[in-house]
Amino acid sequence: MKGWNGRLLRVDLTKGKTAVQEYSEDLAHRFVGGRGFAVKLLWDELKPGTDPLSPDNMLIFATGPLTGFMLPNSGKIVVASKSPLTGGYGDGNLGTQASPNLRKAGLEAIVITGRAGKPSYLLIEDDHHEIRDASELWGLDAFKAEAALKEDHGRAYGTLLIGPAGENLSRIATVVSQEGRAGGRPGMGTVMGSKNLKALVVRGTKELPAHDPAKLRELGQEGYQVILKKDNYNFWKRQGTMATVEWCQEAGTLPTHNFREGIFEYAADIDGNIMETMVTKQRGCPNCNMICGNVIEDTEGRESELDYENVTMLGSNIGVGDLQQVGTLNRICDELGLDTIGAGNCIGFAMEAAEKGLLDLDTAWGDFEDSKKLLTDMAYMRGVGATLGLGTKKAAEKIGKGAGDFAIHVKGLECSAYDCHLCPGMALSFGTSPIGAHHKDAWVISWEISSGKRAEYGPEKADKVIEFQRIRGGMFESLVACRFPWIELGFELDHYPPYFEAATGVKMSLDDFWALGDRVYALIRAFWVREFGGKWDRHMDYPPKKWFDEPLTKGALKGKHLDMEKYDGLLQVYYERRGWDDRGIPTKATMKKRKLEKEAAELEKYVKLN
Ligand code: PTT
Ligand code: SF4
């Protein structure tokens, strides 16, 4: 096999053993890499009903066939597992030096099972694989632990690690890297902590097996040039994702006070324009020439790397209208290894619960000191943080008294930063995302608002969600390349099939990539259904109740809310287009079309397929 090393590393932390395994060409050709590999491995090997925090759960890190080559924005990695937050399939995607290093160590993926007897870290140096003692790192925040590992091993080593949130099994813990990159929102850091695994440290120096190295070099150089010449390049370099604050404020979709208002009085104090005046440096992922991580000084003079989601969820959603304060909350999340989106939702939820007298908590919207304390308590799972750190769904179940009505999540994963009271297409995107409410698979909101049919529930919205899910959730997550060149600068999708062919020698058209996306989606859905069995129900694909029942309270969109019956109709169109039945389960014919006959037979053991 060219393009793929054809090898993955198995790590059993209970036994303290590692082993390299060759995988089949069929896996490479049918599932490509990244998310495709992850869901196939989880489907084949994880016993249904496994407790996500038990040693039996699998934690997977997977690169793709473009990783490690000098191709635009190819320095990312997928981290996946059965999620302790949702009980279903979970994954995330982050930029890290560990990713190209892993491929150059001759591996595409790492599959970790078991639980180490004491805090440990995994060291990979080409063909040397070792589980090492991490007792001295345990308890350190992610920045300090990373610095210690780099000091021991050198700066050329890539690291993936958890902070105290993962160690203490906060369910909203992510995996972090490079002081500002984080991924795995559905509790991937929690799973890592449950395995007593503090970090992965990776160095690879081998040549990658390219099908056509000269062509790859030529295509890569050309791709970087095309990106540099894109019209939006300079603006992107100045503001990155932070431009979205202003845009969302204008569109009335800025999460404010736990997704109640859609506009924020102090939006201009936390947006990309004000950030531009404060930026001290920029950081980003490997192999990228459109670096987008903007760093400012927080209230204590420390570096904090801002992104739209972080700033909104820790800013307007909890009422904090000072960018340096938001920077501090963001920095705390990165140090603790807490997902900013989950954390901002949990604090917003807590503030609303306190306001309604449902939670014994003396706080108010915008209270910076309380927010800092809540973050720390959620990471260490102490005090009220022990409830909130379970995520909004489970916290609401514990609190009772109708608290679930304002818990903003889908399937247990908190919504990212788009208020959808008047965006049914984006609500469908959250509803049908394969990991719970995340915008990453189908960010249709910009198209929806500019379409002139924002309030409508027409079938074209289901089509658009599927189109985006194929591109973003299928192609980019399986190639494991950053989607920003395409979605933010208009870097043409046609670049990717030639990259793939030069790397692997395998021809895949864009249509073939969409088919890959559909296969991955069908299998992820099968995974969820197998886990939930008879409890699976189409209502799991509904967005938060609040968007239906509690109209927006401010601004031009005051009074707007989603319509339950119309949403259900849109969901039905989505199911029909996907070849899924009324329950949202792929039919036998669809599984066959996606070349998943064996998987369909397995699924039939749990539910009857139509
Ligand atoms: C991602 C989610 C996002 S999505 C953001 S900001 W965004 C938050 N970032 C966090 C953070 O930072 N620290 C922290 N402690 N928690 C955080 N939680 C939130 O996590 C990220 C970029 C961004 S910035 C986005 S959209 C794009 N995401 C991509 C993706 O998902 N796939 C892909 N092929 N390309 C992508 N490119 C962009 O990458 P999750 P990163 Mg992140 C600090 O992983 O779990 O999906 O959650 O990886 O290296 O930081 O780059 O406005
Ligand atoms: Fe990373 Fe930003 Fe570059 Fe994407 S555009 S690869 S998120 S630095």
PDB file of C-alpha atoms and ligand atoms in Angstrom, residues 73 76 95 181 236 283-286 288-293 482-485, ligand 2:
ATOM      1  CA  ASN A  73      -3.407  22.277   6.459  1.00  0.00           C
ATOM      2  CA  LYS A  76      -4.402  17.450  12.293  1.00  0.00           C
ATOM      3  CA  GLY A  95      -3.850  20.323  15.141  1.00  0.00           C
ATOM      4  CA  ARG A 181      -5.091  23.473  20.356  1.00  0.00           C
ATOM      5  CA  TRP A 236      -8.485  35.893   7.718  1.00  0.00           C
ATOM      6  CA  ARG A 283      -0.060  30.287  16.548  1.00  0.00           C
ATOM      7  CA  GLY A 284      -1.439  27.382  14.607  1.00  0.00           C
ATOM      8  CA  CYS A 285      -1.249  23.832  13.377  1.00  0.00           C
ATOM      9  CA  PRO A 286       1.625  22.211  11.445  1.00  0.00           C
ATOM     10  CA  CYS A 288      -0.510  25.549   7.562  1.00  0.00           C
ATOM     11  CA  ASN A 289       0.139  28.892   5.875  1.00  0.00           C
ATOM     12  CA  MET A 290      -3.066  30.562   7.065  1.00  0.00           C
ATOM     13  CA  ILE A 291      -2.324  30.298  10.793  1.00  0.00           C
ATOM     14  CA  CYS A 292      -5.427  31.420  12.685  1.00  0.00           C
ATOM     15  CA  GLY A 293      -4.750  31.215  16.418  1.00  0.00           C
ATOM     16  CA  CYS A 482      -8.378  21.264   8.111  1.00  0.00           C
ATOM     17  CA  ARG A 483     -11.477  22.461   6.305  1.00  0.00           C
ATOM     18  CA  PHE A 484     -10.725  26.185   6.767  1.00  0.00           C
ATOM     19  CA  PRO A 485      -8.935  26.717   3.425  1.00  0.00           C
TER      20      PRO A 485
HETATM   21 FE1  SF4 B   2      -4.968  25.094  12.149  1.00  0.00          FE
HETATM   22 FE2  SF4 B   2      -6.156  27.440  11.640  1.00  0.00          FE
HETATM   23 FE3  SF4 B   2      -4.361  26.468   9.968  1.00  0.00          FE
HETATM   24 FE4  SF4 B   2      -6.728  25.262  10.172  1.00  0.00          FE
HETATM   25  S1  SF4 B   2      -6.336  27.339   9.411  1.00  0.00           S
HETATM   26  S2  SF4 B   2      -4.740  24.249  10.053  1.00  0.00           S
HETATM   27  S3  SF4 B   2      -7.161  25.519  12.379  1.00  0.00           S
HETATM   28  S4  SF4 B   2      -3.990  27.112  12.075  1.00  0.00           S
END
